[in-house]
Amino acid sequence: MKITTIILAAGKGTRMRSELPKILHKIANRPLLQHVYDMSRQLDYNTIKIVYGHGADLVRDTLKDLDAAWIEQKQQLGTGHAVQQVSDQITDTDTVLILYGDVPLLKLSTVKALIANVNDKSLALLTVNLNDPTGYGRIVRDASGLVTKIVEQKDASASEQLIREGNTGIMAVQGEKLKKWLHLLTNNNAQGEYYLTDAIELAVADGMTIITNQPKSADEVLGVNNRIQLSHLERVYQREQADLLMEQGVTLMDPARFDLRGTIEQLGIDIIVDVNVIIEGKNSIGNNVKIGANTHIKNSIISDNVEILANCIIDNAVIGEGSKVGPYARLRPETVLAENVHIGNFVEIKKSSVAAASKINHLSYIGDATVGSHVNIGAGTITCNYDGANKFRTIIEDGAFIGSDTQLVAPVTIGKNATIGAGSTITRNSPENQLTLSRVKQVSITGWQRPVKQEKS
Ligand code: UD1
Ligand code: CA
């Protein structure tokens, strides 16, 4: 069975009060429309068509990589009108699935259950029982419980308004049938719109049965109309991800204060995550990793037994087994730490590799450097990698010891087991095994007196 998925995404989203089209607002750093797309992408034999309109250029530009046909709805004259724009691209024998671009948390399992109800005698409709169905179309059933029509809130009689079963807007039906009903829609209603929901009554008139199913949780079918709803769905989504991680062996000190805005492609067990941790992009985290509070990790690989203390920023970095980072460390892109490396507080590392068992424990900037193994870099060491125009590399070979408050002016190489005296400005290569220092000799002046304040005349 082939499927044509039509995602309705032309609406403005006035209540977002935003310059950004609603469907580009994000949950877990992914646009709402992308969530809907990613879910429907998992259906087999599926062609995706997106009806877009408001913010057309920006929407297409932002989501240009989606494997979907884009159909512009220049004027938004209703959900029925939106689907009409795609009418001539619908294959008769396809099952047409209608989704909304602003309903991001719908689950594949729910959609599969919906599609399973489609045949030449039935239309499948996803409905939801709500305590407060305000704003939703109401599902009207006859005495035997069969669905006869959907009535929009604004067109509903007093008794119809009491119906708690709401229309999610999500439905599936054979293409040939849908196309026929689309031609018959009128805008003769309270909002002067072409309602897709009128197709239900037309289907019933054609002798079709409406088969309904419901999502496991109402959150799946909630749409985003304002930023309060956006934040609610963000929390729902984050809680689901947190639960999945905990099921896989991760301890989250507080699942309500954890955000995964991306994926952990490889996940170990016995990972302990303290509060307010954000993990973004594509990551891998090994066994027995501890992540301290307020840490932000992005596109990074963290090996087994790594400990990251509080308040670190780790961006596009690799941390080798048993290494310890932080608190207050910043690992910038292309940082690669080997095993058992120690990076301490207020240390920034960029585009540098640090080999096994080396230590950079306090207040340092290491950029564009290759650091060997068993190197000790003292407090306040800075690689001067930039002359204002070009960047140069610093090479520090195995076993070197860099005294505190040293500037290494690149390009420069510190030889194996070399020692650099504290407070040096190193501008030339420093040989192996030797002590190199560039410090002015210390003098003490005998009989020197502090200046005294002059009396004002
Ligand atoms: C619609 C349903 C209502 C249902 C509710 C669920 C109709 C007539 N009503 O109402 O029964 O309970 O959704 O949320 O279908 N859109 C377009 N082009 C348009 C109009 C809408 O692409 O011309 C898109 C919107 O961007 C949105 C979706 O269709 O993604 C729903 O539109 P919206 O205006 O939110 O419909 P409701 O009035 O809420
Ligand atoms: Ca809506």
XYZ file of C-alpha atoms and ligand atoms in Angstrom:
497
model
C 0.000 0.000 0.000
C 1.369 3.382 -1.019
C 0.878 6.442 1.102
C 0.742 10.123 0.263
C 1.244 12.192 3.390
C 0.007 15.764 3.198
C 1.367 17.992 5.940
C -0.651 21.185 6.381
C 1.710 23.972 7.300
C 0.509 27.159 5.661
C -1.009 28.863 8.693
C 0.378 32.056 10.156
C 0.345 31.293 13.835
C -0.713 34.782 14.892
C -0.781 33.892 18.570
C 2.921 33.036 18.585
C 3.518 36.802 18.230
C 6.596 36.139 16.187
C 8.349 37.139 12.986
C 9.181 33.465 12.572
C 6.539 31.262 10.907
C 5.008 29.024 13.570
C 6.237 25.729 12.128
C 9.852 26.933 12.365
C 9.593 27.378 16.106
C 11.474 24.557 17.746
C 11.065 21.699 20.151
C 14.381 20.198 21.256
C 16.089 22.476 18.746
C 14.212 20.962 15.801
C 11.486 22.896 13.931
C 7.937 21.714 14.613
C 7.510 20.761 10.969
C 10.715 18.723 11.079
C 9.274 16.613 13.911
C 6.195 15.817 11.837
C 8.334 15.105 8.788
C 10.767 12.847 10.682
C 7.905 10.776 12.090
C 6.123 10.361 8.738
C 9.434 9.585 7.032
C 9.411 6.297 8.929
C 6.320 5.056 7.070
C 7.103 2.710 4.187
C 6.192 3.627 0.593
C 5.430 7.153 1.600
C 5.546 10.336 -0.485
C 5.431 13.544 1.533
C 3.795 16.738 0.355
C 3.974 19.894 2.403
C 1.397 22.651 1.968
C 3.115 25.857 2.955
C 2.243 29.514 2.698
C 2.999 31.901 5.481
C 6.705 32.803 5.497
C 7.138 30.755 2.322
C 10.728 31.650 1.441
C 12.072 31.248 4.944
C 10.247 27.956 5.477
C 11.551 26.419 2.246
C 15.015 27.761 2.807
C 15.266 26.491 6.370
C 13.917 23.056 5.496
C 15.334 22.669 1.993
C 16.846 19.271 2.785
C 13.521 17.579 3.416
C 12.668 14.916 0.860
C 9.213 16.307 0.146
C 7.225 18.138 -2.511
C 6.371 21.709 -1.544
C 2.987 23.079 -2.559
C 2.305 26.712 -1.944
C -1.116 27.792 -0.687
C -1.027 31.486 -1.465
C -4.163 32.366 0.479
C -5.138 30.399 3.536
C -8.807 29.700 2.945
C -9.112 26.722 5.272
C -7.880 23.174 5.799
C -10.041 21.882 2.930
C -8.647 24.523 0.604
C -5.124 23.566 1.703
C -5.646 19.925 0.728
C -7.302 21.005 -2.542
C -3.942 22.508 -3.582
C -2.489 18.991 -3.679
C -5.543 17.359 -5.267
C -4.065 16.879 -8.740
C -0.980 15.217 -7.249
C -2.910 12.525 -5.415
C -2.858 9.031 -6.903
C -6.304 7.391 -6.742
C -5.081 4.166 -5.164
C -2.861 5.817 -2.555
C -3.885 6.117 1.048
C -3.785 9.812 1.819
C -2.681 10.716 5.326
C -3.368 14.251 6.563
C -1.032 15.626 9.236
C -0.586 19.095 10.735
C 2.804 20.788 10.732
C 2.136 22.301 14.137
C 1.306 19.014 15.908
C 4.823 17.803 16.645
C 4.542 14.887 19.070
C 2.307 12.511 17.145
C 3.669 8.965 17.377
C 4.339 6.603 14.527
C 2.426 3.815 16.301
C -0.694 5.982 16.448
C -0.424 6.825 12.756
C 0.080 3.174 11.839
C -3.047 2.218 13.805
C -4.939 4.963 11.961
C -3.789 3.886 8.506
C -4.713 0.268 9.257
C -8.361 1.385 9.414
C -8.435 2.613 5.815
C -10.152 0.581 3.083
C -12.557 1.249 0.203
C -15.469 1.408 2.612
C -13.935 3.346 5.477
C -12.260 6.604 6.364
C -9.927 6.621 9.377
C -10.128 9.497 11.832
C -8.004 10.223 14.875
C -10.074 11.675 17.693
C -9.325 12.625 21.273
C -11.437 12.879 24.420
C -10.788 16.172 26.123
C -11.894 17.651 29.433
C -11.988 21.005 27.734
C -12.622 20.650 23.985
C -12.794 24.419 23.401
C -11.580 25.286 19.905
C -11.775 21.753 18.588
C -14.178 20.414 15.997
C -16.643 18.052 17.715
C -17.219 14.469 16.644
C -20.955 13.955 16.162
C -22.189 10.354 16.473
C -25.625 8.846 15.849
C -27.631 6.757 18.317
C -25.676 3.635 17.373
C -22.382 5.418 17.976
C -21.357 5.833 14.329
C -19.683 9.089 13.374
C -21.949 11.187 11.159
C -20.042 14.460 10.889
C -17.624 16.904 12.463
C -18.933 20.268 13.521
C -16.527 23.127 14.163
C -16.758 24.944 17.498
C -17.995 28.123 15.833
C -20.744 26.270 13.962
C -21.765 23.983 16.814
C -25.170 24.079 18.509
C -25.358 24.318 22.306
C -25.790 20.555 22.615
C -22.965 19.829 20.144
C -20.676 22.067 22.184
C -21.089 19.657 25.098
C -19.437 16.858 23.108
C -16.066 16.041 24.614
C -14.734 14.035 21.695
C -12.609 16.375 19.629
C -11.265 16.203 16.093
C -7.470 16.014 15.981
C -7.592 16.925 12.280
C -5.534 13.845 11.489
C -7.178 11.409 9.111
C -6.483 8.892 6.367
C -8.531 7.838 3.360
C -8.182 6.532 -0.178
C -7.032 9.151 -2.672
C -9.804 8.684 -5.206
C -12.488 9.233 -2.560
C -10.826 12.244 -1.003
C -10.456 13.994 -4.358
C -14.157 13.574 -5.033
C -15.168 15.156 -1.699
C -12.619 17.949 -2.014
C -14.481 19.158 -5.110
C -17.723 19.311 -3.148
C -16.530 21.446 -0.234
C -18.137 24.861 0.231
C -17.258 27.766 2.485
C -20.805 28.206 3.679
C -20.041 28.305 7.420
C -19.319 30.586 10.363
C -15.681 31.200 9.333
C -16.225 31.378 5.557
C -13.543 28.684 5.134
C -13.310 25.473 3.172
C -13.303 22.933 5.994
C -11.594 19.603 5.432
C -13.801 18.328 8.234
C -16.845 18.577 5.936
C -15.386 15.598 4.059
C -16.635 13.396 6.914
C -20.286 14.132 6.267
C -19.709 13.687 2.513
C -18.045 10.340 3.170
C -20.967 9.170 5.279
C -23.377 10.267 2.506
C -21.321 8.065 0.154
C -21.953 5.064 2.383
C -18.517 5.084 4.027
C -17.937 4.149 7.652
C -15.809 6.439 9.786
C -13.478 4.382 11.952
C -11.883 6.253 14.808
C -8.877 5.566 16.979
C -7.271 7.602 19.731
C -3.696 8.394 20.703
C -2.253 6.909 23.913
C -1.886 10.391 25.339
C -3.634 13.628 24.360
C -0.200 15.315 24.249
C 0.436 13.493 20.971
C -2.251 15.477 19.193
C -1.828 18.855 20.848
C -1.058 21.632 18.429
C 1.129 24.625 19.063
C -0.719 27.921 18.832
C 1.194 29.989 21.366
C 4.438 29.896 23.314
C 2.802 28.453 26.400
C 1.728 25.406 24.423
C 5.191 25.272 22.853
C 6.826 25.116 26.273
C 4.353 22.469 27.443
C 5.191 20.202 24.509
C 8.911 20.837 24.990
C 8.594 19.525 28.547
C 6.506 16.540 27.433
C 9.099 15.699 24.797
C 12.022 16.118 27.195
C 10.361 13.951 29.811
C 9.863 11.175 27.236
C 13.525 11.315 26.289
C 14.591 11.390 29.933
C 12.498 8.291 30.633
C 14.061 6.489 27.678
C 17.550 7.283 28.959
C 16.724 6.156 32.482
C 15.328 2.903 31.082
C 18.666 2.381 29.358
C 20.721 2.781 32.519
C 21.291 6.491 32.972
C 20.742 8.154 36.353
C 19.269 11.623 35.968
C 19.414 13.504 39.267
C 16.321 15.381 38.128
C 14.665 14.405 34.842
C 12.788 17.705 34.877
C 16.096 19.543 34.693
C 17.659 17.680 31.797
C 17.468 18.587 28.113
C 18.466 16.478 25.160
C 18.335 18.567 22.002
C 19.674 15.956 19.664
C 20.790 12.379 19.998
C 23.141 10.143 21.935
C 24.053 7.650 19.248
C 26.075 5.426 21.541
C 25.033 5.314 25.126
C 26.770 3.435 27.909
C 25.345 2.420 31.263
C 25.789 3.834 34.755
C 26.045 7.357 33.471
C 25.167 9.874 36.170
C 23.880 13.253 35.079
C 23.486 16.071 37.571
C 20.923 18.851 37.177
C 20.679 21.423 34.382
C 22.667 19.502 31.837
C 22.014 20.208 28.146
C 23.121 17.744 25.503
C 22.860 18.971 21.937
C 23.538 17.579 18.438
C 25.035 14.123 17.875
C 26.907 12.643 20.786
C 28.300 9.454 22.200
C 28.686 8.796 25.934
C 30.447 5.765 27.370
C 30.012 3.724 30.557
C 30.394 5.189 34.050
C 30.530 8.758 32.852
C 29.686 11.449 35.397
C 28.408 14.793 34.162
C 28.303 17.652 36.649
C 25.612 20.275 37.035
C 25.090 23.067 34.493
C 27.176 21.460 31.804
C 26.510 21.922 28.103
C 27.700 19.206 25.746
C 27.398 19.483 21.972
C 28.446 17.087 19.173
C 30.994 15.361 21.374
C 32.348 11.924 22.118
C 32.815 11.105 25.772
C 34.557 7.822 26.532
C 34.189 5.416 29.453
C 34.909 6.556 33.008
C 35.148 10.225 32.150
C 34.244 12.711 34.843
C 33.030 16.134 33.838
C 32.669 18.453 36.809
C 30.123 21.247 37.035
C 29.787 24.212 34.675
C 31.677 22.973 31.635
C 31.055 23.733 27.970
C 32.085 20.939 25.654
C 31.632 21.631 21.966
C 32.696 19.269 19.173
C 35.283 17.626 21.389
C 36.517 14.124 22.073
C 37.315 13.124 25.652
C 39.359 9.948 26.144
C 38.806 7.235 28.697
C 39.289 8.135 32.340
C 39.840 11.830 31.706
C 38.647 14.489 34.099
C 37.398 17.878 32.989
C 36.329 20.971 34.912
C 34.816 22.548 36.839
C 34.457 25.603 34.575
C 36.352 24.228 31.604
C 35.619 25.060 27.991
C 36.519 22.583 25.285
C 36.029 24.178 21.888
C 35.784 22.477 18.478
C 38.495 20.018 17.479
C 39.708 19.400 20.978
C 40.832 15.798 21.320
C 41.841 14.549 24.746
C 43.409 11.089 25.049
C 43.144 8.836 28.124
C 43.515 10.078 31.690
C 43.970 13.704 30.771
C 43.147 16.287 33.449
C 41.695 19.615 32.443
C 40.968 21.872 35.384
C 39.140 25.078 36.105
C 39.107 28.083 33.783
C 40.953 26.226 31.054
C 40.018 26.830 27.427
C 41.182 24.438 24.754
C 40.662 24.869 21.020
C 41.742 22.822 17.992
C 44.296 20.942 20.044
C 45.138 17.389 20.901
C 46.359 16.386 24.331
C 47.953 12.941 24.673
C 47.559 10.524 27.572
C 47.994 11.509 31.202
C 48.773 15.164 30.578
C 47.515 17.857 32.924
C 46.348 21.384 32.291
C 44.829 22.176 35.621
C 44.376 25.910 36.023
C 43.600 29.091 34.095
C 45.117 28.329 30.704
C 44.440 28.880 27.014
C 45.670 26.127 24.737
C 44.825 26.762 21.074
C 46.174 25.185 17.867
C 48.480 22.977 19.891
C 49.711 19.419 19.870
C 50.419 18.367 23.430
C 52.258 15.094 24.069
C 51.753 12.619 26.881
C 52.654 13.182 30.546
C 52.972 16.890 29.951
C 52.294 19.230 32.853
C 51.124 22.693 31.917
C 51.270 25.115 34.822
C 48.663 27.652 35.851
C 48.168 30.614 33.567
C 49.897 29.193 30.514
C 48.874 30.733 27.221
C 49.578 29.684 23.665
C 49.898 32.880 21.649
C 48.584 31.298 18.468
C 47.463 34.395 16.594
C 49.518 37.309 15.349
C 46.464 39.290 14.315
C 46.478 37.845 10.813
C 47.440 34.166 10.928
C 47.243 31.279 13.341
C 50.253 29.134 14.202
C 50.753 25.847 16.008
C 52.463 25.089 19.271
C 53.983 21.659 19.767
C 54.705 20.419 23.259
C 56.430 17.059 23.263
C 56.044 14.192 25.745
C 57.041 14.781 29.338
C 57.528 18.537 29.037
C 56.891 20.721 32.070
C 55.646 24.243 31.445
C 56.072 26.551 34.428
C 53.190 28.764 35.459
C 52.395 32.025 33.699
C 54.212 31.129 30.514
C 53.429 32.452 27.078
C 54.278 30.148 24.201
C 54.507 32.332 21.098
C 53.675 30.111 18.122
C 55.011 28.671 15.929
C 57.114 27.053 18.602
C 58.128 23.578 19.751
C 58.919 22.527 23.291
C 61.117 19.432 23.173
C 60.687 16.158 24.986
C 61.093 16.410 28.753
C 62.002 20.085 28.438
C 61.273 22.339 31.395
C 60.154 25.924 30.977
C 60.762 28.248 33.903
C 57.733 30.020 35.305
C 56.922 33.422 33.863
C 58.695 32.869 30.562
C 57.805 34.237 27.171
C 58.976 31.524 24.821
C 59.518 32.668 21.245
C 62.026 30.089 20.039
C 62.093 26.293 20.123
C 63.140 24.892 23.493
C 65.417 21.873 23.380
C 64.765 18.454 24.903
C 65.677 17.765 28.493
C 66.882 21.316 29.173
C 65.576 24.120 31.316
C 64.612 27.116 29.217
C 63.534 30.378 30.751
C 63.259 33.944 29.575
C 62.941 35.711 32.836
C 64.631 38.979 33.833
C 67.050 38.299 36.699
C 65.583 39.131 40.088
C 67.211 42.084 41.881
C 66.790 43.487 45.383
C 67.738 47.103 46.122
C 69.081 47.769 49.549
C 68.188 51.008 51.280
C 65.283 51.642 48.939
C 62.513 53.740 50.456
C 58.845 53.916 49.565
C 57.751 57.311 48.272
C 55.932 59.471 50.828
C 52.917 61.642 50.149
C 53.787 65.315 49.637
C 52.126 67.914 51.853
C 49.753 70.164 49.875
C 50.887 73.827 50.072
C -8.791 22.341 12.790
C -10.033 21.487 12.519
C -10.711 21.162 13.833
C -9.730 20.462 14.736
C -8.479 21.300 14.935
C -7.453 20.516 15.685
C -10.931 22.174 10.358
C -11.932 22.997 9.659
N -10.939 22.226 11.679
O -9.258 23.570 13.326
O -11.826 20.322 13.609
O -10.337 20.186 15.988
O -7.917 21.649 13.657
O -6.362 21.337 15.977
O -10.155 21.487 9.710
N -3.817 25.250 7.536
C -3.331 25.461 6.264
N -4.033 26.234 5.403
C -5.208 26.817 5.751
C -5.691 26.603 7.039
C -4.988 25.802 7.918
O -2.270 24.962 5.912
O -5.776 27.492 4.895
C -3.041 24.408 8.465
C -2.534 25.176 9.659
O -1.254 25.699 9.405
C -2.521 24.121 10.751
C -3.664 23.188 10.332
O -3.905 23.420 8.970
O -1.344 23.374 10.739
C -4.920 23.434 11.159
O -5.339 24.750 10.951
P -6.015 25.594 12.102
O -6.356 26.917 11.564
O -5.165 25.513 13.317
O -7.359 24.758 12.302
P -8.361 24.889 13.490
O -9.260 26.033 13.231
O -7.648 24.833 14.779
Ca -5.107 24.877 15.505
